[in-house]
Short mmCIF file of C-alpha atoms in Angstrom, two decimals:
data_model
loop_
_atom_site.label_atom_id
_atom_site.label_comp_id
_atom_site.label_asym_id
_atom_site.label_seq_id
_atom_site.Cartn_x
_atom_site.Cartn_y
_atom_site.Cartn_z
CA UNK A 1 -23.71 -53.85 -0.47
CA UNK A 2 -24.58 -52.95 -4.08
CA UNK A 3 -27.68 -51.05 -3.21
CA UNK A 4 -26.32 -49.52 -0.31
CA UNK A 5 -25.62 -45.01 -0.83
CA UNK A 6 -21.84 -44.75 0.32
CA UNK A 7 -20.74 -41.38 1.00
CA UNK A 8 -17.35 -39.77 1.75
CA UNK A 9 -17.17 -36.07 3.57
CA UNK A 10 -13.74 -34.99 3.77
CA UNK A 11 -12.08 -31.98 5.27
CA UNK A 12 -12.58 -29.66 8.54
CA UNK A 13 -9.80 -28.01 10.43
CA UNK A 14 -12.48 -25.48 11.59
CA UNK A 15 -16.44 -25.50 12.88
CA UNK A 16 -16.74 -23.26 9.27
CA UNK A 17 -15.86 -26.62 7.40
CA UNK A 18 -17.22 -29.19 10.05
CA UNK A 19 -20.85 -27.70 10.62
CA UNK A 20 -21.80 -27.54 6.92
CA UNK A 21 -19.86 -30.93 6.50
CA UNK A 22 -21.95 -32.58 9.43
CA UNK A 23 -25.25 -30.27 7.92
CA UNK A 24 -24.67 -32.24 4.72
CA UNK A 25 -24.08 -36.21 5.86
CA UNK A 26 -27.53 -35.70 7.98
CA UNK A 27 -29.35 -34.06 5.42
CA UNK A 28 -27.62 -37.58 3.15
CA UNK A 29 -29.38 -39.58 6.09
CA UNK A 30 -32.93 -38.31 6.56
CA UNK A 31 -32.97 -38.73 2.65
CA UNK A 32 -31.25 -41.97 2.46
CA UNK A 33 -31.29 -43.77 5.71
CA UNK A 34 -29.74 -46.48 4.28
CA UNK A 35 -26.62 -44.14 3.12
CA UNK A 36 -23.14 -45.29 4.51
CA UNK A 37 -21.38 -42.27 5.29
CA UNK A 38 -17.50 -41.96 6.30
CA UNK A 39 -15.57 -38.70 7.00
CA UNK A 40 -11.63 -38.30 6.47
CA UNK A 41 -10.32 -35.27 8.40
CA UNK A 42 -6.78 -34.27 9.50
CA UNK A 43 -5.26 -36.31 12.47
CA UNK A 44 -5.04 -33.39 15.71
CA UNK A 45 -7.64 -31.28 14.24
CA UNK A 46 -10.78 -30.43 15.73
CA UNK A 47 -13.05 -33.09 13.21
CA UNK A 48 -11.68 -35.70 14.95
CA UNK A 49 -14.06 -35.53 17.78
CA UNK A 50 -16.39 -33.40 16.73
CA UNK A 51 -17.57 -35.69 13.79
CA UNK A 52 -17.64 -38.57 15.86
CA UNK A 53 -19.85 -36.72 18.40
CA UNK A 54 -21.98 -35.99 15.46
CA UNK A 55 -22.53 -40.18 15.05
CA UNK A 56 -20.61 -40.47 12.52
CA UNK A 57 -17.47 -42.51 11.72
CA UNK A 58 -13.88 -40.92 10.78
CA UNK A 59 -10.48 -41.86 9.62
CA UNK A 60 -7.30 -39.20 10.22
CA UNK A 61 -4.73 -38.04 7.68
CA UNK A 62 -1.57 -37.28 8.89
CA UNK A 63 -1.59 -34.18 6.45
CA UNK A 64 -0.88 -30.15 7.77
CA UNK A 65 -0.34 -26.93 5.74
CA UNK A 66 2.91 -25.62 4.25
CA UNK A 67 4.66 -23.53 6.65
CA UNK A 68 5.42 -20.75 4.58
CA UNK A 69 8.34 -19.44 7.34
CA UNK A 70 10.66 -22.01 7.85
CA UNK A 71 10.65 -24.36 4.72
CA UNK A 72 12.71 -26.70 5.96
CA UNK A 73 10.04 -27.98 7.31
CA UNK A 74 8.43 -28.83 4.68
CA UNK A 75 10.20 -31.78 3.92
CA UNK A 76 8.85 -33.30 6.43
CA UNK A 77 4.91 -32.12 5.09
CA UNK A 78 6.03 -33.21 1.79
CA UNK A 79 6.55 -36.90 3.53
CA UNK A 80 2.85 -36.60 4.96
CA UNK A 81 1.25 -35.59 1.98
CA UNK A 82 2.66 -38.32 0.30
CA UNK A 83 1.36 -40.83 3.46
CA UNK A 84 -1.81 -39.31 3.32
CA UNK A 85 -2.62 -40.16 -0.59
CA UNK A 86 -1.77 -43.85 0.04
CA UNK A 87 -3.91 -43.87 3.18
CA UNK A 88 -6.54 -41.94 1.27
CA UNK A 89 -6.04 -44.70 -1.37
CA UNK A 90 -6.99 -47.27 0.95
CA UNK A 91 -9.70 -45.67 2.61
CA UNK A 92 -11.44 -45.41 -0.68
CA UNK A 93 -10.36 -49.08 -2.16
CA UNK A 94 -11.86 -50.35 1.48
CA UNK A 95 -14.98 -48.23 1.38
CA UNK A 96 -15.83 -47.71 -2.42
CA UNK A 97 -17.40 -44.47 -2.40
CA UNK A 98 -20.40 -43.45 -4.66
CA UNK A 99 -19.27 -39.87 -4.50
CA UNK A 100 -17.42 -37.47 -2.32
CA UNK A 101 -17.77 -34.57 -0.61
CA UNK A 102 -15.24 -31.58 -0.14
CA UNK A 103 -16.08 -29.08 2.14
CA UNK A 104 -12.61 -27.55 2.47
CA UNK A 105 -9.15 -27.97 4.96
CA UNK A 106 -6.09 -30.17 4.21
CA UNK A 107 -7.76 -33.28 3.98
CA UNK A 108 -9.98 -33.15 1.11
CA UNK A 109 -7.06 -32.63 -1.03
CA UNK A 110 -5.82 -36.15 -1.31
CA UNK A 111 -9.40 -37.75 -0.32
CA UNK A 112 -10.98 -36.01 -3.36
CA UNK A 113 -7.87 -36.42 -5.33
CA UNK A 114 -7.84 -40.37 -5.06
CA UNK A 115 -11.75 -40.38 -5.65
CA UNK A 116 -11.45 -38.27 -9.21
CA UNK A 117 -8.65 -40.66 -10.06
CA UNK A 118 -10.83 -43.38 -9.51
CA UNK A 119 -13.88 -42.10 -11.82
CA UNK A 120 -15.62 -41.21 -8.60
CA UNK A 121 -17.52 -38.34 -8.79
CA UNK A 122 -17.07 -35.57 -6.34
CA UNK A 123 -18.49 -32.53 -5.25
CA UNK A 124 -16.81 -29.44 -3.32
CA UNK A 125 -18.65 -27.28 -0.86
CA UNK A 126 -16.98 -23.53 -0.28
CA UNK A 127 -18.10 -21.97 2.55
CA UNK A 128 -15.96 -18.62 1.94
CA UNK A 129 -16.68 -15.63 -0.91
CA UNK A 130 -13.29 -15.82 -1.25
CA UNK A 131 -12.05 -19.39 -2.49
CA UNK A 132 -10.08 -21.11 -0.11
CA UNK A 133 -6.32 -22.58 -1.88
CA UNK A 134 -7.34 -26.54 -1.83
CA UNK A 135 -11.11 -25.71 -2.90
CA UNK A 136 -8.82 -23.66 -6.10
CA UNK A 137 -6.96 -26.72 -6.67
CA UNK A 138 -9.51 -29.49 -6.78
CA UNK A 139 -11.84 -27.57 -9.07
CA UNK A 140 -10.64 -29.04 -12.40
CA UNK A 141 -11.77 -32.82 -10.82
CA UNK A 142 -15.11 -31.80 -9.56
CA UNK A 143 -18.27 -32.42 -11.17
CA UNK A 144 -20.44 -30.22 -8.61
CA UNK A 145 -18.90 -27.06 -7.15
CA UNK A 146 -21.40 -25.27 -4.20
CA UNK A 147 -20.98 -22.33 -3.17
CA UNK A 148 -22.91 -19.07 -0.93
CA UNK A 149 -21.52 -16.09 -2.59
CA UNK A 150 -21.97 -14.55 -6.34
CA UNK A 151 -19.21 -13.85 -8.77
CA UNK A 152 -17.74 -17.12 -7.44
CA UNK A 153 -16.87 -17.83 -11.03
CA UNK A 154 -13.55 -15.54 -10.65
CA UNK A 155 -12.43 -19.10 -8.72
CA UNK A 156 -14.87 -21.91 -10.52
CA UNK A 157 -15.61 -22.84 -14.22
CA UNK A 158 -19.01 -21.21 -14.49
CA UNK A 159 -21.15 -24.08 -15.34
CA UNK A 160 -19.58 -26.03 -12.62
CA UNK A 161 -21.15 -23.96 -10.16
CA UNK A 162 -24.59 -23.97 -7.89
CA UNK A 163 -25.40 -21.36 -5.89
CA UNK A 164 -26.82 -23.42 -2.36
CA UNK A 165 -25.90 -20.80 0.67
CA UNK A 166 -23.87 -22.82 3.57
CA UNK A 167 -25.78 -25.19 5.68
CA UNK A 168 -25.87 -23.90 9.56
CA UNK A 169 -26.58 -25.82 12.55
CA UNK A 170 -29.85 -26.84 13.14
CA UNK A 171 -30.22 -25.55 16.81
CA UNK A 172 -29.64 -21.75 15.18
CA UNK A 173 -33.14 -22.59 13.21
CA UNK A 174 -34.75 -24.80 15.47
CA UNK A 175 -35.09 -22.39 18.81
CA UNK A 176 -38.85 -21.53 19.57
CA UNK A 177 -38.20 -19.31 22.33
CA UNK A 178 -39.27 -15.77 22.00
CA UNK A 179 -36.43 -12.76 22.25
CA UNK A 180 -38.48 -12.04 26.19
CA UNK A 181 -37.84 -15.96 26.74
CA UNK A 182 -34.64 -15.87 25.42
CA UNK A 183 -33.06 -13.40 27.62
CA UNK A 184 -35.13 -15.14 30.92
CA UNK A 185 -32.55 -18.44 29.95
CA UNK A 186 -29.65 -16.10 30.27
CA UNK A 187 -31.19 -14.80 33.38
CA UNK A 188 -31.63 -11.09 31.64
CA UNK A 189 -34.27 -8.87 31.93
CA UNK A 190 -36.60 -9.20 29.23
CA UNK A 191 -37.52 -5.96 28.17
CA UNK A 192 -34.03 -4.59 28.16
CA UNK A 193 -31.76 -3.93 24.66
CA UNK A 194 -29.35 -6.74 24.49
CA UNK A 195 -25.74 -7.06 22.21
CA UNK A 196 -24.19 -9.95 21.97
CA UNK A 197 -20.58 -10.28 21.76
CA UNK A 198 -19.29 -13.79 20.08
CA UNK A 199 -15.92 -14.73 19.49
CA UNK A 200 -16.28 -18.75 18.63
CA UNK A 201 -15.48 -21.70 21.13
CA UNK A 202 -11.74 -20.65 21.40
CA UNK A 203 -12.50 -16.72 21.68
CA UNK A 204 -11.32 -13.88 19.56
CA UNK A 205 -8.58 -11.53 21.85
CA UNK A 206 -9.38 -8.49 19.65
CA UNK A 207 -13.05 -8.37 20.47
CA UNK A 208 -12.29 -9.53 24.46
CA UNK A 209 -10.02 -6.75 24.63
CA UNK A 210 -12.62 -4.30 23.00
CA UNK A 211 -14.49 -4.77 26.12
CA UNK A 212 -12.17 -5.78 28.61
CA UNK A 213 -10.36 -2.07 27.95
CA UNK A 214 -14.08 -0.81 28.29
CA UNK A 215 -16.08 -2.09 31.19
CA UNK A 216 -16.61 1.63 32.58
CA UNK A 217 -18.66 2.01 29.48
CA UNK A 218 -20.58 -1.12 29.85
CA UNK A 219 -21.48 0.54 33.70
CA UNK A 220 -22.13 3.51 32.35
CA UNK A 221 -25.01 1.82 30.04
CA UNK A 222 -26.84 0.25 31.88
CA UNK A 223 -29.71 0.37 30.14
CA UNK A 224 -28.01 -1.79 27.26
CA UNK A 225 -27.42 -5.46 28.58
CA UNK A 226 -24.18 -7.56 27.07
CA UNK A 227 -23.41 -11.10 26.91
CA UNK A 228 -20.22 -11.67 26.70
CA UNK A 229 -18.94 -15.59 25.14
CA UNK A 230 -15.16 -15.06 26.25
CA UNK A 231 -14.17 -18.65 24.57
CA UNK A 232 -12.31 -20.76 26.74
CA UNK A 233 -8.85 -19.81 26.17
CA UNK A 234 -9.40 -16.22 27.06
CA UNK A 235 -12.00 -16.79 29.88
CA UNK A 236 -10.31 -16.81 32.94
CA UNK A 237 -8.55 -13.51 32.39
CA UNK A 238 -11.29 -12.03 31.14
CA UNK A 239 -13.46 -12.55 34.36
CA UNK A 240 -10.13 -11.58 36.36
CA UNK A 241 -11.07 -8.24 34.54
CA UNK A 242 -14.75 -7.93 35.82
CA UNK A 243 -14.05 -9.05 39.19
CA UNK A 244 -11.56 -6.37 39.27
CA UNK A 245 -13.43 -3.98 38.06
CA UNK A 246 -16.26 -4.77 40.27
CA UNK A 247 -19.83 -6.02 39.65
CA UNK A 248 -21.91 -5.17 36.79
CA UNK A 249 -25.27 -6.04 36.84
CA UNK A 250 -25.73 -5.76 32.71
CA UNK A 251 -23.15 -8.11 31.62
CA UNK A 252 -23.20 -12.43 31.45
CA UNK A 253 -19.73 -13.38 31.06
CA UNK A 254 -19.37 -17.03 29.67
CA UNK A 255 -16.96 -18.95 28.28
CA UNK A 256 -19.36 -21.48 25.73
CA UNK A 257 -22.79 -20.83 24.39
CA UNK A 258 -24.36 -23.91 23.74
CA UNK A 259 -27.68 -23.00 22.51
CA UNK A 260 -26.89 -19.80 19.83
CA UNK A 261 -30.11 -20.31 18.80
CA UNK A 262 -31.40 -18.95 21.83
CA UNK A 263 -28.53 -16.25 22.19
CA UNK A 264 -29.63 -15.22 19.10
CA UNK A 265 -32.82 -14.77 19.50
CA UNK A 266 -31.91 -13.04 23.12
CA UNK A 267 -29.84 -10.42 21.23
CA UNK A 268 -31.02 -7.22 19.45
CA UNK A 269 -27.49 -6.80 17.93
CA UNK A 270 -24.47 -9.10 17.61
CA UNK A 271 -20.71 -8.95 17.27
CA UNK A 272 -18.58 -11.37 15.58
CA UNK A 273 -15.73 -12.22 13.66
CA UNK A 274 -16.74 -12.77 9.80
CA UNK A 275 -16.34 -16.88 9.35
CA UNK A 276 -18.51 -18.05 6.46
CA UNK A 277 -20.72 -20.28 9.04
CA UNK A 278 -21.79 -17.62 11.18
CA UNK A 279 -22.20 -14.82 8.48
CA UNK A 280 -24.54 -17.75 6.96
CA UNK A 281 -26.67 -18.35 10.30
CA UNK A 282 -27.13 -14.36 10.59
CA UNK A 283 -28.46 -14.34 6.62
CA UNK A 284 -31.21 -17.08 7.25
CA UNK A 285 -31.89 -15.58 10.94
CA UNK A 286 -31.92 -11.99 9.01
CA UNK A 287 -29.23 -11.07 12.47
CA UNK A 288 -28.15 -6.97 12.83
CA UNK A 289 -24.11 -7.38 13.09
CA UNK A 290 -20.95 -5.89 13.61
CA UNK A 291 -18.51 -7.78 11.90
CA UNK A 292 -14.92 -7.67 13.19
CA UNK A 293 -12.61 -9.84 10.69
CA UNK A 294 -10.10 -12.08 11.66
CA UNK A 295 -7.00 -10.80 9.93
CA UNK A 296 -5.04 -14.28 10.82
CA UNK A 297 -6.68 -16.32 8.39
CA UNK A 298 -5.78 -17.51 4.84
CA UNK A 299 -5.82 -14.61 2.25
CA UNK A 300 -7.83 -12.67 4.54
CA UNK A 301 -11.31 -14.13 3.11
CA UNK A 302 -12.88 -13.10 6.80
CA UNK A 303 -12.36 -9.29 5.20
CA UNK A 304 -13.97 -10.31 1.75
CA UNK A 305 -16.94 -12.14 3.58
CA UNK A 306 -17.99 -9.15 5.46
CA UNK A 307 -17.23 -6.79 2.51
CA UNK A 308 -19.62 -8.61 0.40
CA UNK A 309 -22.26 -7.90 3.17
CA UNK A 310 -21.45 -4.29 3.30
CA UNK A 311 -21.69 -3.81 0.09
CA UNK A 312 -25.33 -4.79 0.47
CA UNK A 313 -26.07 -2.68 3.33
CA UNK A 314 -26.70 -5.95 5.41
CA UNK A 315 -23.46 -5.26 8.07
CA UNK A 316 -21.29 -2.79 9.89
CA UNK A 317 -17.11 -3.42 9.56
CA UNK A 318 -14.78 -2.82 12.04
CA UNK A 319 -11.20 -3.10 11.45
CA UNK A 320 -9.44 -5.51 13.74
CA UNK A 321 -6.97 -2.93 14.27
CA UNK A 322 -9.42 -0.53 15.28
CA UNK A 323 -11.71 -2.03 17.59
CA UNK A 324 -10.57 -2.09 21.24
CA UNK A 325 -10.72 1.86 19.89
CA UNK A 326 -14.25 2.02 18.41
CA UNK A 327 -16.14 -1.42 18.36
CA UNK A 328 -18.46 -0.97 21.60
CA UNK A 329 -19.10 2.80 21.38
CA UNK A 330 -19.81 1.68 17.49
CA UNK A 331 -22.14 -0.97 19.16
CA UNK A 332 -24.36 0.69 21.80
CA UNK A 333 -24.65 3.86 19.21
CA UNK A 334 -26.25 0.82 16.60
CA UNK A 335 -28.40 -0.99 19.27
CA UNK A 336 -29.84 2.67 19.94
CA UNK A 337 -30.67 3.17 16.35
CA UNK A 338 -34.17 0.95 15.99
CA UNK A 339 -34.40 2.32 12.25
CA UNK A 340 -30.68 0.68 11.76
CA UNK A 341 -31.33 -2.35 13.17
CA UNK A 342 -34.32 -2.86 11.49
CA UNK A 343 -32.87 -2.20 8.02
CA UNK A 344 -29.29 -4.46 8.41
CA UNK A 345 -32.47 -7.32 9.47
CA UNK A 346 -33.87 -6.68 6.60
CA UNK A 347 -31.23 -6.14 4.09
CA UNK A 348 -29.19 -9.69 6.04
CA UNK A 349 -32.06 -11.65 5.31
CA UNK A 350 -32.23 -10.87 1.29
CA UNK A 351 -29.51 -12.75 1.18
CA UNK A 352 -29.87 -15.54 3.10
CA UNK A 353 -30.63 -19.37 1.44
CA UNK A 354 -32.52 -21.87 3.35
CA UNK A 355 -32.56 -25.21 2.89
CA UNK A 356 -28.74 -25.40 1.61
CA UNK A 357 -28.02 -28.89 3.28
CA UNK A 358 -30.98 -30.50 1.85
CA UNK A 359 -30.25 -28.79 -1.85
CA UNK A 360 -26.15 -30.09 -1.42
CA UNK A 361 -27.97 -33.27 -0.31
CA UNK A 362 -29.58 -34.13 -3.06
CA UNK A 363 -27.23 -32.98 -5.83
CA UNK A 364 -24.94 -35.43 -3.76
CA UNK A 365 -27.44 -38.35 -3.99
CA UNK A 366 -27.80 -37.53 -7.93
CA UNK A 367 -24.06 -37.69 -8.35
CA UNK A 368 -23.48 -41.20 -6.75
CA UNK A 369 -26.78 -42.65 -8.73
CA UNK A 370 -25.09 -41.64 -12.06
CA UNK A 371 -28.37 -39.30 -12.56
#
């Protein structure tokens, strides 16, 4: 057991902290087959099965956020942050990390916590230009701190930091198809000017409703194809909507996209809220997008994702307010615009950083071997 590379990932709560997180144990494996790797998530969140489905092992905290409206509450997440450090504690006494890996969401706290307490070294992963509050928090105990933005520093001690970009999943980098190819999969035709419109697995209501309130401009384009990834919670109303409306011939409505890598590639332009996963995949991909941020997350670090792209040239903004306004008149005028698309490609892909899992990887491996 001595030789053996033991590994703990902790944290998720969202595919922006699981991806990277499941990225980073596999690029641990293909370097060290021999690794032992265990995840600690948050009991009822999403890691739970995704990790597992990943082939890896996971234990649940009973840990959850503050809830900042009624704090009467909180008594009773005071009482499972307090269960989840002596669980944590026994996880780690049972398993006897090397190292440990943040990669954000309530459960690294106490994981990473009870590792630095123990002299084991840890390293945090931050997906987001803006730092997320338990990334903040754990900073002073981490040896390593990773990160995909510049100026991260106004979070981080400086010489904590190395700049890696966010791993992305491999099926984004993998896809051979060609863009003609691509569309034949989503039974499109393959000469035709194609926009995606992504909203992640659960959907995103502002940019449904942007073309839900819209479809008479979808008709009226139909030289412009769309496909349209509802997410499953909004996908029965929004096909309600089309049949409604009546048949359009230039739009795939679907609830999941399985393989993005070939959406992707299908798609001349793409729509999408502003999580740091996805603005990752579009920098390596060098992806034209419309970036509509999700102003229900924490400190609004969707907006400061996609303002450090457009700062750069490499992304259009629409305000979540204004969309089901602008958004898909804003998106057919862009798709139209060959000379704009071609210079958001270029301008995405400057800033884009291959190779991140691999380069986390290893300065993971160096941390556990004392190097």
């Amino acid at each position: 057991m001595d030789n053996e590379l033991r590994i703990i990932i902790s944290g998720g709560g969202t595919g922006g902290h699981i991806f990277p997180a499941v990225s980073i144990a596999n690029a641990i494996k293909a370097k060290r087959p021999d690794a032992k790797i265990l995840f600690v998530g948050a009991l009822g969140r999403m890691e739970m099965q995704r990790v597992p489905a990943a082939g890896y092992e996971i234990k649940g905290l009973p840990i959850c956020g503050f809830d900042r409206k009624n704090l009467l509450k909180n008594i009773a997440v005071l009482f499972k942050i307090w269960k989840s450090q002596r669980m944590a504690k026994k996880i780690i006494n049972d398993f006897k990390p090397m190292a440990a890996v943040g990669v954000g969401g309530y459960a690294s706290g106490p994981t990473l916590n009870v590792s630095a307490s123990k002299g084991i070294p840890c390293l945090i992963q931050e997906q987001n230009s803006y730092a997320g509050v338990t990334n903040k928090l754990l900073a002073k105990k981490a040896e390593k701190i990773c990160v995909a933005y510049d100026g991260m520093d106004r979070f981080f001690p400086a010489e904590k930091i190395i700049k890696t970009g966010n791993p992305v999943r491999q099926n984004v980098l993998d896809t051979n198809l060609t863009k003609e190819e691509a569309r034949q999969k989503f039974n499109l035709d393959p000469s035709k000017k194609t926009i995606l419109f992504v909203g992640g697995s659960l959907g995103a209501r502002t940019v449904n409703e942007s073309i839900k309130q819209h479809l008479d401009i979808i008709k009226e384009n139909s030289d412009i194809q769309f496909i349209w990834q509802t997410g499953k919670y909004y996908n029965a109303e929004m096909n309600k909507a089309v049949s409604d409306f009546g048949k359009l011939e230039n739009l795939i409505v679907t609830d999941f996209i399985s393989d993005m890598g070939a959406a992707y590639k299908a798609a001349d332009l793409v729509i999408s809220r502003a999580g740091a996963s996805s603005i990752s995949e579009f920098q390596i991909i060098g992806k034209p997008v419309i970036l509509v941020p999700s102003p229900n997350v924490a400190e609004d670090h969707q907006t400061k994702n996609a303002m450090a792209l457009v700062s750069k040239d490499a992304a259009i903004y629409v305000k979540d307010a204004d969309a089901p306004t602008v958004l898909l008149k804003e998106a057919i005028e862009t798709v139209n615009n060959q000379e704009k698309l071609n210079s958001l490609s270029e301008n995405m892909k400057k800033l884009g950083l291959k190779n991140s899992a691999d380069v986390i990887a290893d300065e993971v491996i160096k941390l556990a071997l004392g190097k």
